[in-house]
Short mmCIF file of C-alpha atoms and ligand atoms in Angstrom, two decimals:
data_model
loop_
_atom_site.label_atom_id
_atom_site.label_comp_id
_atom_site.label_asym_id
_atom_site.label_seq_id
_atom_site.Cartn_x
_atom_site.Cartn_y
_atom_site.Cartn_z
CA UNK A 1 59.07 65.27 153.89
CA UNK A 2 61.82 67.53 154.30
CA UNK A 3 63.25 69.36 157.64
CA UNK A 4 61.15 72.45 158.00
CA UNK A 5 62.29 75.92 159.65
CA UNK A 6 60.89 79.47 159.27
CA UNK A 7 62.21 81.21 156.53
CA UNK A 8 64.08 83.40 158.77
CA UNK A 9 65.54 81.04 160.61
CA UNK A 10 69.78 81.49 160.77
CA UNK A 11 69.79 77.51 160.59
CA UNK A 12 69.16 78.55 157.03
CA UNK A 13 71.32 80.52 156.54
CA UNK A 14 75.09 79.28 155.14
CA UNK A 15 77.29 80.46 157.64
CA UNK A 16 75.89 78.14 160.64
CA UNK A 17 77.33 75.13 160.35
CA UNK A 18 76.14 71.72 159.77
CA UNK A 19 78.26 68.43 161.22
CA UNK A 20 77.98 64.67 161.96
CA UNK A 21 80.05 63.55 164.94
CA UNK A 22 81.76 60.39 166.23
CA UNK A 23 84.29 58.85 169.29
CA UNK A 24 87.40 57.07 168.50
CA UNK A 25 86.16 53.48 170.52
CA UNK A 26 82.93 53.56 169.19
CA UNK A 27 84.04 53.46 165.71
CA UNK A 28 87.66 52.69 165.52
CA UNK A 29 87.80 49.21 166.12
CA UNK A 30 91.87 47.73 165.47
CA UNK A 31 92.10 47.48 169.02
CA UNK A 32 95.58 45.76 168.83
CA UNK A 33 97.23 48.77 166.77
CA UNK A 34 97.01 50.75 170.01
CA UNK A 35 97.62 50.62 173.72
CA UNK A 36 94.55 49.09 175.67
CA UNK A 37 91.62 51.19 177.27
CA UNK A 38 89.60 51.12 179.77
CA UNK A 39 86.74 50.31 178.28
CA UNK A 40 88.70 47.34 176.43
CA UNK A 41 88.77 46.00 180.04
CA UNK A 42 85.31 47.00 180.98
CA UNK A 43 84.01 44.74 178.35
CA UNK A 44 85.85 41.90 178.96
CA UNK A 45 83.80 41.89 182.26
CA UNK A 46 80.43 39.63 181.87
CA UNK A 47 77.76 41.81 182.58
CA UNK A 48 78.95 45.09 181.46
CA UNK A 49 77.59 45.38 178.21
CA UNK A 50 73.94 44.40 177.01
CA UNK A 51 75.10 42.22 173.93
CA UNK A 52 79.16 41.48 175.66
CA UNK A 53 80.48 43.03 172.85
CA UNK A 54 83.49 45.11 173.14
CA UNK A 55 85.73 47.52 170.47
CA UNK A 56 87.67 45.46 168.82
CA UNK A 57 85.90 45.53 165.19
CA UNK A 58 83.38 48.12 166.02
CA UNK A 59 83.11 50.19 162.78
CA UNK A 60 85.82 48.97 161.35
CA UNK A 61 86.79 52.60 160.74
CA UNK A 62 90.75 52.60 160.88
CA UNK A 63 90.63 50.22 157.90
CA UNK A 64 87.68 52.20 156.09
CA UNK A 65 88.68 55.58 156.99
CA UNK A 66 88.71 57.21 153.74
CA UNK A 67 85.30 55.91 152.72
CA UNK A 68 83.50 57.41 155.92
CA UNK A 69 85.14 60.74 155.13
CA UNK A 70 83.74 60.22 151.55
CA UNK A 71 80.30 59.69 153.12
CA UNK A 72 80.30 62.83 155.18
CA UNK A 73 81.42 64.60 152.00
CA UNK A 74 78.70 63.02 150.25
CA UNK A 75 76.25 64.34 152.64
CA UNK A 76 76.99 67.89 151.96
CA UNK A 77 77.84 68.70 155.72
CA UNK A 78 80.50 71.75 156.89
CA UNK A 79 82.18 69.54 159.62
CA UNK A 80 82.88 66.35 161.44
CA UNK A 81 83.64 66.21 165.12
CA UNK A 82 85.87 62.62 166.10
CA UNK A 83 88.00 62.22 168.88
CA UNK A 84 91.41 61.37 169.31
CA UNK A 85 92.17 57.98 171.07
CA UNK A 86 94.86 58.90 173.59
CA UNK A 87 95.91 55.48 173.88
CA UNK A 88 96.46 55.29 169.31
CA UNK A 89 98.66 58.00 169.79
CA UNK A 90 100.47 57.90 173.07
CA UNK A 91 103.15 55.26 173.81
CA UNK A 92 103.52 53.64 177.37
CA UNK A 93 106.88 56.24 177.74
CA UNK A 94 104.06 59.05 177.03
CA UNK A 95 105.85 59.70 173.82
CA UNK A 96 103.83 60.46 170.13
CA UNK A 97 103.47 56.89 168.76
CA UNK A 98 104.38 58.13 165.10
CA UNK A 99 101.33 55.15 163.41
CA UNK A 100 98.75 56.19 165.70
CA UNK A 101 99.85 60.02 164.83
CA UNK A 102 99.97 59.39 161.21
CA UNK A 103 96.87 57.99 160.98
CA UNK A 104 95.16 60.49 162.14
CA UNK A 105 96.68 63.14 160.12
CA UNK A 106 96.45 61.38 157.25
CA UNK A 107 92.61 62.08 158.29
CA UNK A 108 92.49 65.29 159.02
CA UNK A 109 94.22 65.90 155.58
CA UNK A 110 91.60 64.49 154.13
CA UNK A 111 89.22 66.13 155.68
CA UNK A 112 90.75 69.53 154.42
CA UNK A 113 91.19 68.60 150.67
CA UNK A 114 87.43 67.64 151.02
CA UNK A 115 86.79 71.23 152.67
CA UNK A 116 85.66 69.50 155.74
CA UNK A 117 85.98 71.96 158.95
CA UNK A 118 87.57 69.02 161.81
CA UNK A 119 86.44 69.62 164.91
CA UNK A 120 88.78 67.50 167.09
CA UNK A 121 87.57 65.71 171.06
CA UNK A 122 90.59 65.01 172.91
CA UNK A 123 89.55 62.86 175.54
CA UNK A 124 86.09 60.87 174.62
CA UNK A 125 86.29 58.36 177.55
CA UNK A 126 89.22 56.23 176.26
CA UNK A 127 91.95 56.08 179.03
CA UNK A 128 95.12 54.33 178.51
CA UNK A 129 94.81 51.62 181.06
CA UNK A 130 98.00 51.73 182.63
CA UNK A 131 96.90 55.43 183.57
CA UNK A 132 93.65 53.44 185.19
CA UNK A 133 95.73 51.14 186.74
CA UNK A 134 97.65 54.12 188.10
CA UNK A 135 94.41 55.29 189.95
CA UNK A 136 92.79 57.09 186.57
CA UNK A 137 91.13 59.87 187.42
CA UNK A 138 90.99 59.52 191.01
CA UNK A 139 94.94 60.26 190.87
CA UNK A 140 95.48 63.83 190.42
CA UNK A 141 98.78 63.48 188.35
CA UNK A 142 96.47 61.90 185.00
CA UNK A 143 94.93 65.82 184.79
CA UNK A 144 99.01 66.67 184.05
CA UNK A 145 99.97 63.67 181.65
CA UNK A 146 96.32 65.05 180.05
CA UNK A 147 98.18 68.11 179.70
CA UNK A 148 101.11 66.81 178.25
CA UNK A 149 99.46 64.56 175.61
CA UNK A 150 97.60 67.82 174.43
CA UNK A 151 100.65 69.14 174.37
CA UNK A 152 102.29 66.39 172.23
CA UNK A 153 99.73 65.74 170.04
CA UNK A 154 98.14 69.37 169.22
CA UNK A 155 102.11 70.53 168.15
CA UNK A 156 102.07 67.26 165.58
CA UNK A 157 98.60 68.73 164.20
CA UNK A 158 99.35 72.07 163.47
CA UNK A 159 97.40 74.26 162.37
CA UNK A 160 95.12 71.10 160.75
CA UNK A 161 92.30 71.58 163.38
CA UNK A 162 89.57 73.39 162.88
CA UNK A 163 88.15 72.94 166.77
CA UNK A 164 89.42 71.58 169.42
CA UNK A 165 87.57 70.28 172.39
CA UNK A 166 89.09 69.05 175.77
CA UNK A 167 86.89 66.62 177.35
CA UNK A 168 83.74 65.43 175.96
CA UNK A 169 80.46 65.18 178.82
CA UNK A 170 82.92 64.95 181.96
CA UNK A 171 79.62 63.75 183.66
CA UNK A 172 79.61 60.57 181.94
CA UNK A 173 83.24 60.10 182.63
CA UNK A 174 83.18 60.68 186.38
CA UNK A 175 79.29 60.17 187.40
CA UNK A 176 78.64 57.03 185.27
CA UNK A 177 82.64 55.60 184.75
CA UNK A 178 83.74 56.48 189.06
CA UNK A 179 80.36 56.99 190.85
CA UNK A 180 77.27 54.69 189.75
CA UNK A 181 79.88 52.41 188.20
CA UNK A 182 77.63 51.70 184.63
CA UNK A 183 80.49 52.87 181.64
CA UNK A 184 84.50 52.03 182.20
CA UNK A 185 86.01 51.79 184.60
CA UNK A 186 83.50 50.60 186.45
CA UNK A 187 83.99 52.26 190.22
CA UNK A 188 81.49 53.31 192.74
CA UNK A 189 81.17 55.72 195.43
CA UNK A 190 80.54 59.72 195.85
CA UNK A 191 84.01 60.58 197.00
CA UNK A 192 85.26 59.10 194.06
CA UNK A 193 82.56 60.56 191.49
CA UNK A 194 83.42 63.72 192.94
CA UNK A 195 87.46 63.46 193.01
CA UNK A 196 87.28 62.19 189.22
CA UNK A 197 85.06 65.19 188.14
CA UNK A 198 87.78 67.53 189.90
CA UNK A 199 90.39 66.34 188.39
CA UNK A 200 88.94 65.89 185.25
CA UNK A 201 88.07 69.58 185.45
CA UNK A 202 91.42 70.50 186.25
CA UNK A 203 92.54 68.64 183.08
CA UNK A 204 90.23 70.36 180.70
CA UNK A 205 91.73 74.00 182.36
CA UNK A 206 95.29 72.16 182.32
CA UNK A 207 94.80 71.55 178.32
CA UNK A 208 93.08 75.00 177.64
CA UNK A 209 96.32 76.92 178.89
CA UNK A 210 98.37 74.40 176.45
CA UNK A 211 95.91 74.68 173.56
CA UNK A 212 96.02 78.92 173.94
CA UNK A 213 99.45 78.09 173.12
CA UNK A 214 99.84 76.05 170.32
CA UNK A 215 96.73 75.96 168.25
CA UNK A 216 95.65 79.71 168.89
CA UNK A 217 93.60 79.93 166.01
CA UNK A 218 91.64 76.86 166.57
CA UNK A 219 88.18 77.26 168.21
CA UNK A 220 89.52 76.21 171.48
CA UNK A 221 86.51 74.82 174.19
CA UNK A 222 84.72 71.89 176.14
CA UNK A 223 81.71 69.88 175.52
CA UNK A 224 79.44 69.28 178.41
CA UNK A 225 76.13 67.19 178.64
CA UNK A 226 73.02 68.26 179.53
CA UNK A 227 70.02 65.91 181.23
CA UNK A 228 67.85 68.86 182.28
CA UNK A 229 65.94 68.36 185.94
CA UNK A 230 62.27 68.42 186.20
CA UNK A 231 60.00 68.24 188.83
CA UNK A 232 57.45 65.93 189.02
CA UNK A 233 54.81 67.99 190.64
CA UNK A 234 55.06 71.40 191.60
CA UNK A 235 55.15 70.28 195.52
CA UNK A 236 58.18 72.62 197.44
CA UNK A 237 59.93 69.21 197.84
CA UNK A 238 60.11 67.96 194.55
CA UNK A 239 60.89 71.31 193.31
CA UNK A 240 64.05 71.18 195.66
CA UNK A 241 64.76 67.73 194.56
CA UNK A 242 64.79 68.38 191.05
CA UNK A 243 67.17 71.78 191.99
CA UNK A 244 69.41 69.54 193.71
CA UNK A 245 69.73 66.92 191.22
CA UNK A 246 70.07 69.63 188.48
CA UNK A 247 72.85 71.28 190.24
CA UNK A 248 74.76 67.69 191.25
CA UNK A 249 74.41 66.40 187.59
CA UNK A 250 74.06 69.56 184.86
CA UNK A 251 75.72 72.08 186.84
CA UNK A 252 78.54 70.51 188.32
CA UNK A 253 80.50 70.60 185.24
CA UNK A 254 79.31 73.29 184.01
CA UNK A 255 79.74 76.31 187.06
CA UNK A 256 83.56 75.62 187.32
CA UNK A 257 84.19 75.83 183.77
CA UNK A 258 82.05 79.13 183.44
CA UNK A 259 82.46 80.83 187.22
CA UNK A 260 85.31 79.05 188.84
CA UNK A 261 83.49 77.22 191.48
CA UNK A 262 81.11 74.58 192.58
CA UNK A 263 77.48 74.78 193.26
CA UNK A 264 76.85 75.45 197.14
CA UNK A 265 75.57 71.78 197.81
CA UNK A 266 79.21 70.83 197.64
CA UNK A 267 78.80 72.02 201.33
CA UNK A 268 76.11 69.67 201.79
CA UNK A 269 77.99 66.41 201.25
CA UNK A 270 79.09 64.52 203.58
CA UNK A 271 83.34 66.09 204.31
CA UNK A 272 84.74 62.83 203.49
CA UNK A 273 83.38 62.57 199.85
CA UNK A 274 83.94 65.94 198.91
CA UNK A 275 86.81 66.61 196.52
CA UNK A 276 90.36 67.70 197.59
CA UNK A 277 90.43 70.86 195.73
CA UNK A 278 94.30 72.67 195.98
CA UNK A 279 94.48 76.33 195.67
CA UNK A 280 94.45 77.90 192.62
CA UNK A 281 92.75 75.15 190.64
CA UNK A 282 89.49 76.78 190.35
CA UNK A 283 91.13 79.60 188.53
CA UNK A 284 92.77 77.11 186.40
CA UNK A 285 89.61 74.88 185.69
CA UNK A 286 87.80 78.11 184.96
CA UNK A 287 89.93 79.00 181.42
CA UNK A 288 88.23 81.72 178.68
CA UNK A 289 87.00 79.56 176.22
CA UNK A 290 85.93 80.12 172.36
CA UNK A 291 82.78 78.34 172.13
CA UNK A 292 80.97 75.38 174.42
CA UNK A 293 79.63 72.50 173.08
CA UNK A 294 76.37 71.35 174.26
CA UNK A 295 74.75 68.11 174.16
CA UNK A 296 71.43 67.57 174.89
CA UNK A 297 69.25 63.85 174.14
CA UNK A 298 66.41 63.79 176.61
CA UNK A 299 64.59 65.45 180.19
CA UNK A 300 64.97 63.49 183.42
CA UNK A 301 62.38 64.14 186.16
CA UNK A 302 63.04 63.84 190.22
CA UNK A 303 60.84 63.61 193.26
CA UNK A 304 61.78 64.12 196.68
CA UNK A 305 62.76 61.16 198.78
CA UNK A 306 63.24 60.91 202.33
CA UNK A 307 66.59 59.18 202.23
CA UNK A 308 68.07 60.93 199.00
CA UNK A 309 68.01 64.79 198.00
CA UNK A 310 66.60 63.63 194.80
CA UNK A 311 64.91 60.43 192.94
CA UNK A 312 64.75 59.86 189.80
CA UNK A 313 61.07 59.00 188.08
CA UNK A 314 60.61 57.35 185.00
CA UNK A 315 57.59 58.85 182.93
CA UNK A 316 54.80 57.61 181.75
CA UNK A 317 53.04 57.60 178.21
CA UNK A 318 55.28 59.65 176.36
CA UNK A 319 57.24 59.40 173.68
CA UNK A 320 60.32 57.48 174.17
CA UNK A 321 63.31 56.34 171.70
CA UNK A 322 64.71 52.96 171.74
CA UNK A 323 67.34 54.26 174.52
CA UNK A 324 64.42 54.79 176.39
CA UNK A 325 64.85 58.17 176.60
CA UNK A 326 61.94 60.65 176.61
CA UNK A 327 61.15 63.26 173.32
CA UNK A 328 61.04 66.19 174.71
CA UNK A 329 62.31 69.32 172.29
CA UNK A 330 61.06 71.98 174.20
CA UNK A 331 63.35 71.10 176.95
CA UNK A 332 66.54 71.84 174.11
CA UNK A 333 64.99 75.30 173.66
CA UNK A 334 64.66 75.90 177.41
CA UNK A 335 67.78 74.75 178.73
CA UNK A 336 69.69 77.17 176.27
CA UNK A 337 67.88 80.08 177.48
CA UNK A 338 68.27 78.99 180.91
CA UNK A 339 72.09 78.23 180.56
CA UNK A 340 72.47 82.21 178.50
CA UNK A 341 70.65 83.88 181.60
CA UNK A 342 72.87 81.88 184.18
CA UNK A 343 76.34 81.96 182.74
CA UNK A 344 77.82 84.56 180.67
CA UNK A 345 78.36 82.04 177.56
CA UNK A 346 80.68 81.78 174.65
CA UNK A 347 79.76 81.01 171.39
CA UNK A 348 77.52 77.82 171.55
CA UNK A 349 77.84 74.32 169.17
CA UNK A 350 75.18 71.76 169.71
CA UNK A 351 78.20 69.36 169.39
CA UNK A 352 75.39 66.69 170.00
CA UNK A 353 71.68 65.60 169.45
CA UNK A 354 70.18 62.69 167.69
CA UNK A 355 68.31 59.45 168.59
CA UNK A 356 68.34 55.83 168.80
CA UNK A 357 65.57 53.98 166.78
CA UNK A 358 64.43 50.52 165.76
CA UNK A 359 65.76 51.09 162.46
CA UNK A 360 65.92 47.82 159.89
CA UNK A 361 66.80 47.69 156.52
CA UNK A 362 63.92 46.66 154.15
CA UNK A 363 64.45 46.90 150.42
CA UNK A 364 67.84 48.32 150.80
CA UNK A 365 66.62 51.06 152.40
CA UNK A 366 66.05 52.48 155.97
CA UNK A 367 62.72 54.58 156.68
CA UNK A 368 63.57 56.29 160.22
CA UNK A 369 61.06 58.66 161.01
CA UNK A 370 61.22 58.37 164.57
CA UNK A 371 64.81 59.90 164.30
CA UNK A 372 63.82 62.55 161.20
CA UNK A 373 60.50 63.79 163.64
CA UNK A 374 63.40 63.70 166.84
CA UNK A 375 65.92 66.30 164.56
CA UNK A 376 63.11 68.16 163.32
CA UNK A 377 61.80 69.34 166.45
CA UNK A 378 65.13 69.66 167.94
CA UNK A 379 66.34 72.08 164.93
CA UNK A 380 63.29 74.10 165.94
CA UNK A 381 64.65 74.15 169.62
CA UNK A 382 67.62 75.11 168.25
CA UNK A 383 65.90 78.32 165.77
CA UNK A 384 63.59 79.23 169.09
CA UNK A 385 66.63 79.29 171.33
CA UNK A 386 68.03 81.76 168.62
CA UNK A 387 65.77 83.94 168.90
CA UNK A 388 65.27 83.91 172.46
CA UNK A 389 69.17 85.13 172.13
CA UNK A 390 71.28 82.55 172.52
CA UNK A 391 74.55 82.82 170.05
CA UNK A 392 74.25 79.22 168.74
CA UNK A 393 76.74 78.75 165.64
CA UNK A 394 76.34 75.22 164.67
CA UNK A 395 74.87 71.77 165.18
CA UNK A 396 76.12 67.81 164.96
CA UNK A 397 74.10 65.39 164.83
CA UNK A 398 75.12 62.18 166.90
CA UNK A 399 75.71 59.93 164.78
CA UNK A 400 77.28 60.09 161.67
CA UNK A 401 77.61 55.88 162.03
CA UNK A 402 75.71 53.48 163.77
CA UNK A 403 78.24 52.65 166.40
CA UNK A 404 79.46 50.49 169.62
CA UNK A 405 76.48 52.17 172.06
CA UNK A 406 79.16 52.28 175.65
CA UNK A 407 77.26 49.85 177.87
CA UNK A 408 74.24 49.49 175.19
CA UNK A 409 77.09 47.33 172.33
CA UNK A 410 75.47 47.53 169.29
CA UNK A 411 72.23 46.48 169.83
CA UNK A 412 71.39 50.48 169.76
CA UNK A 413 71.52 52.39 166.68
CA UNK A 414 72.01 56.10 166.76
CA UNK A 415 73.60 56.72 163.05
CA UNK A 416 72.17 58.81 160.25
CA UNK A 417 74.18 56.47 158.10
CA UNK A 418 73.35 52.33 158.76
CA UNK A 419 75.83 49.70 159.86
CA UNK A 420 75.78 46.04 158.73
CA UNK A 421 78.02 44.63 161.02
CA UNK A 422 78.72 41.34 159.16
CA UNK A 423 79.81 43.67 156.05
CA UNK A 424 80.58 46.55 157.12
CA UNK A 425 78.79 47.67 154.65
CA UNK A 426 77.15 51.78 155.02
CA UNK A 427 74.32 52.75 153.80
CA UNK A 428 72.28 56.11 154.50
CA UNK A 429 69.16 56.02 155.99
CA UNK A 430 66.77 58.12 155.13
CA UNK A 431 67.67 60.86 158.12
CA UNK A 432 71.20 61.30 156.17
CA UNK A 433 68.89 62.42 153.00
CA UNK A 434 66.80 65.12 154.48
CA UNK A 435 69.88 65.92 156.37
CA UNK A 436 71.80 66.98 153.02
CA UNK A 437 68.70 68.39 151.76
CA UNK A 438 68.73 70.91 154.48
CA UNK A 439 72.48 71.54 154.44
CA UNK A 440 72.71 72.07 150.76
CA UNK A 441 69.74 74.21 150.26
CA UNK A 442 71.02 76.86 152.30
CA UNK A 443 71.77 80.22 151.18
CA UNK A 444 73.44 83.47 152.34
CA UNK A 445 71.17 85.54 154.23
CA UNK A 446 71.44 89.35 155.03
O1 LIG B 501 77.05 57.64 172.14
C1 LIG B 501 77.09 58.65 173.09
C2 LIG B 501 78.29 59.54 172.92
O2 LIG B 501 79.48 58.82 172.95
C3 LIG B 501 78.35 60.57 174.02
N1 LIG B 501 77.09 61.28 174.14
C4 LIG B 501 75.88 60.50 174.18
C5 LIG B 501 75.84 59.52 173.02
C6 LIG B 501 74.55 58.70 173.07
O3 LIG B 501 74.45 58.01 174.27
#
C-alpha cells in the first residue's frame, strides 16, 4: 500500500510541504523544570482525566529531545510544528527564564542544521497558573502579558523560526477550558466561554502587531479548529440548528480574525453573557495575516431542540476512530471551499489532521490501517480542495508522537510514531512509513 494521489496532484509536487506536529504538555513532560500550568492542576483533580494521568513524564521529550528531532529527520518530512510552553520560558516576574529559553533554541538549532522548516505555536493551552489564578482568560490584562511574552520570547529567537502561530484552536481553549468545563481550567458558563474567546482573540491580534515587528520574515498567522455543522435532516429547523451551532462553534473564531466582527447571533444571547468588547479591539483582533492554519478531525451533526438553538446527535453506523469521532473526508474538502467562498483567505496550512486508533505492537511492529485509510482520504480532501481553488501550501499530520490525549491521558493514541510508556522507547508505525514514502518521492513539477 502506499498513499495514492493523481499524478497531477500539487501534494506531489516538492514545494508543498510535508510536517508532523506536537504541543509542549503533551510531550514535554519535566514538569518541575518549569512554572506550573493549568492543566498540571486540572489533573490533579479526580475525575478530569480518563486514566488520572497528568504531564509530568508524558513523552519524556525534554530529556529525549534530540532523538525525536532525529526521528522527524528520519522520516523525510519539510517541517515540525511544537509549541512553546509559556510557563518553560517565562518566570513569575514575566521575565525570559534563560533554561527554559535555551532549551528551546538549542531545538530549533537543531532543527535548522537538520534542514527542518520550525513552525512555532505560541500558546497551545498551557497557562502559567498564577495567570489562572489571576482570572486567566476571563481577565482582560492576560491578552497584554500574551503580548509581552511574544514579545520576549520571539526577540530571543531571531530569525530561527520558520512560522509562527499565535494561538492554537482558541475554541478548545475558551469553549471546552471556560464554557462546558471538559479541558483546564475547568470553568463553566456562556458569559465566561464568551469573555475568554474575546480576550483570547484580542491576544492573538495583540501578538500579530508584535510578531509584524520582530520576526517579519516569519510566516506570521493563527490556527483555528474546525468541527463542521451538519444537519440531521433537511427539516427548516434542523437546518437552522446546525447554522447556529456552526456559527457559535466554527465561526466564532474564525469571522473576527478574517472580518473584524462576530457572527450576528452574538445579538441573540442573552446581554449578560455576551462579551465586553472595548472599542477598537475588533480592528485589533482582525490583524493581516500570512497564512491560517486549519485543523480539521471529524463532522458533528445538530437537530433542533426546543430549549437549545442547537443539539448535538451522535451518528449511527459509520465509521468512527477510537476518539469516537466520525470518518468523514469529504467534509475536509467541503469546509475548505466553503471557508475560500466566505472569507477572503490567506495562504492555508492544514496545521492538523490525523486519527486515534487501537494501535498495539505485535512483532515489533505496528499495522495501523485505520489511521493510513483516515490520511489517505484526507490527502485527497486536501488535492480536491486544490482544485476547487483553495491556496493550500502544506499539511501536518497530528501526531508526530503518541502523546498525553488532554482529558483522554494516554489511553488514546494519535502518533504516526508509537510510544511505550514504560521505555520510552519510539518506534514508527507503519503510517510514519508510507508517510516518508510519499514525502520523499516527490518531485518538482511545472
Ligand atoms: O491532541 C489534540 C491537539 O492538542 C489539538 N488538536 C486536536 C488534537 C486531537 O484531539
Amino acid at each position: 500500500m502506499k498513499f495514492k494521489l493523481p499524478e497531477h496532484s500539487t501534494l506531489l509536487d516538492k514545494s508543498f510541504l510535508y510536517g508532523t506536529a506536537t504541543a509542549s504538555f503533551q510531550i514535554e513532560g519535566d514538569s518541575t523544570s518549569r512554572l506550573p500550568c493549568i492543566w498540571d492542576t486540572f489533573c490533579a483533580t479526580a475525575g478530569n482525566i480518563a486514566d488520572a494521568s497528568n504531564g509530568d513524564q508524558a513523552c519524556e521529550h525534554i530529556a529525549k529531545w534530540r532523538e525525536d528531532i532525529d526521528l522527524i529527520h528520519s522520516l523525510g518530512v519539510d517541517a515540525y510544528r511544537f509549541s512553546i510552553s509559556w510557563p518553560r520560558v517565562i518566570g513569575f516576574d514575566g521575565k525570559l527564564n534563560p533554561q527554559g529559553v535555551d532549551f528551546y533554541i538549542q531545538l530549533l538549532e537543531y532543527l535548522i542544521e537538520l534542514g527542518i522548516k520550525p513552525f512555532v505555536t505560541l500558546y497551545h493551552w498551557d497557562l502559567p497558573q498564577h495567570i489562572e489564578d489571576n482570572g486567566g482568560w476571563l481577565n482582560r490584562q492576560t491578552a497584554y502579558l500574551f503580548r509581552d511574552y511574544v514579545d520576549l520570547i520571539t526577540q530571543a529567537f531571531g530569525e530561527r523560526v520558520h512560522s509562527y502561530a499565535t494561538l492554537n484552536e482558541p475554541f478548545c481553549s475558551a469553549y471546552l477550558g471556560y464554557e462546558v468545563g471538559i479541558h483546564a481550567p475547568g470553568l463553566t458558563g456562556q458569559d465566561k466561554g464568551k469573555q475568554a474567546a474575546h480576550h483570547l482573540l484580542l491576544a492573538h491580534g495583540l501578538a500579530m502587531q508584535v510578531l509584524r515587528k520582530n520576526s517579519p520574515k516569519a510566516l506570521n498567522g493563527i490556527v483555528l479548529n474546525f468541527t463542521p455543522a451538519y444537519p440531521v435532516s433537511d427539516s427548516q429547523a434542523d437546518i437552522n440548528a446546525a447554522a447556529y451551532a456552526d456559527d457559535y462553534l466554527n465561526h466564532w473564531y474564525a469571522e473576527p480574525v478574517f472580518n473584524g466582527c462576530y457572527p450576528e447571533i452574538l445579538n441573540q444571547l442573552p446581554a449578560e453573557n455576551r462579551p465586553q468588547i472595548e472599542e477598537g479591539d475588533m480592528q485589533i483582533i482582525a490583524q493581516p495575516l500570512d497564512y491560517v492554519g486549519i485543523n480539521y478531525y471529524t463532522r458533528a451533526f445538530y437537530k433542533a431542540d426546543d430549549n437549545l438553538p442547537y443539539c448535538a446527535i451522535s451518528p449511527k453506523g459509520v465509521e468512527l476512530t477510537a476518539m469516537g469521532w466520525e470518518v468523514y473526508p469529504d467534509a475536509f474538502r467541503d469546509l475548505l471551499i466553503d471557508l475560500n467562498k466566505r472569507y477572503t483567505l490567506p495562504p492555508v496550512y492544514i496545521t492538523e489532521n490525523g486519527a486515534a486508533t487501537d494501535d498495539e505492537i505485535i512483532d515489533g511492529s505496528v499495522d495501523d490501517q485505520q489511521r493510513i485509510n483516515y490520511i489517505q482520504g484526507h490527502l485527497l480532501a486536501v488535492h480536491q480542495a486544490i482544485e476547487a481553488g483553495v491556496d493550500i501550501q502544506g499539511y501536518f499530520v497530528w501526531s508526530l508522537l503518541d502523546n498525553f490525549e488532554w482529558a483522554e491521558g494516554y489511553v488514546k493514541r494519535f502518533g504516526i510514531v508509537y510510544v511505550d510508556y514504560q521505555t520510552q522507547q519510539r518506534t514508527k508505525k507503519r503510517s510514519a512509513e508510507l508517510f516518508t514514502e510519499l514525502v520523499t518521492t516527490r518531485i518538482n513539477q511545472a
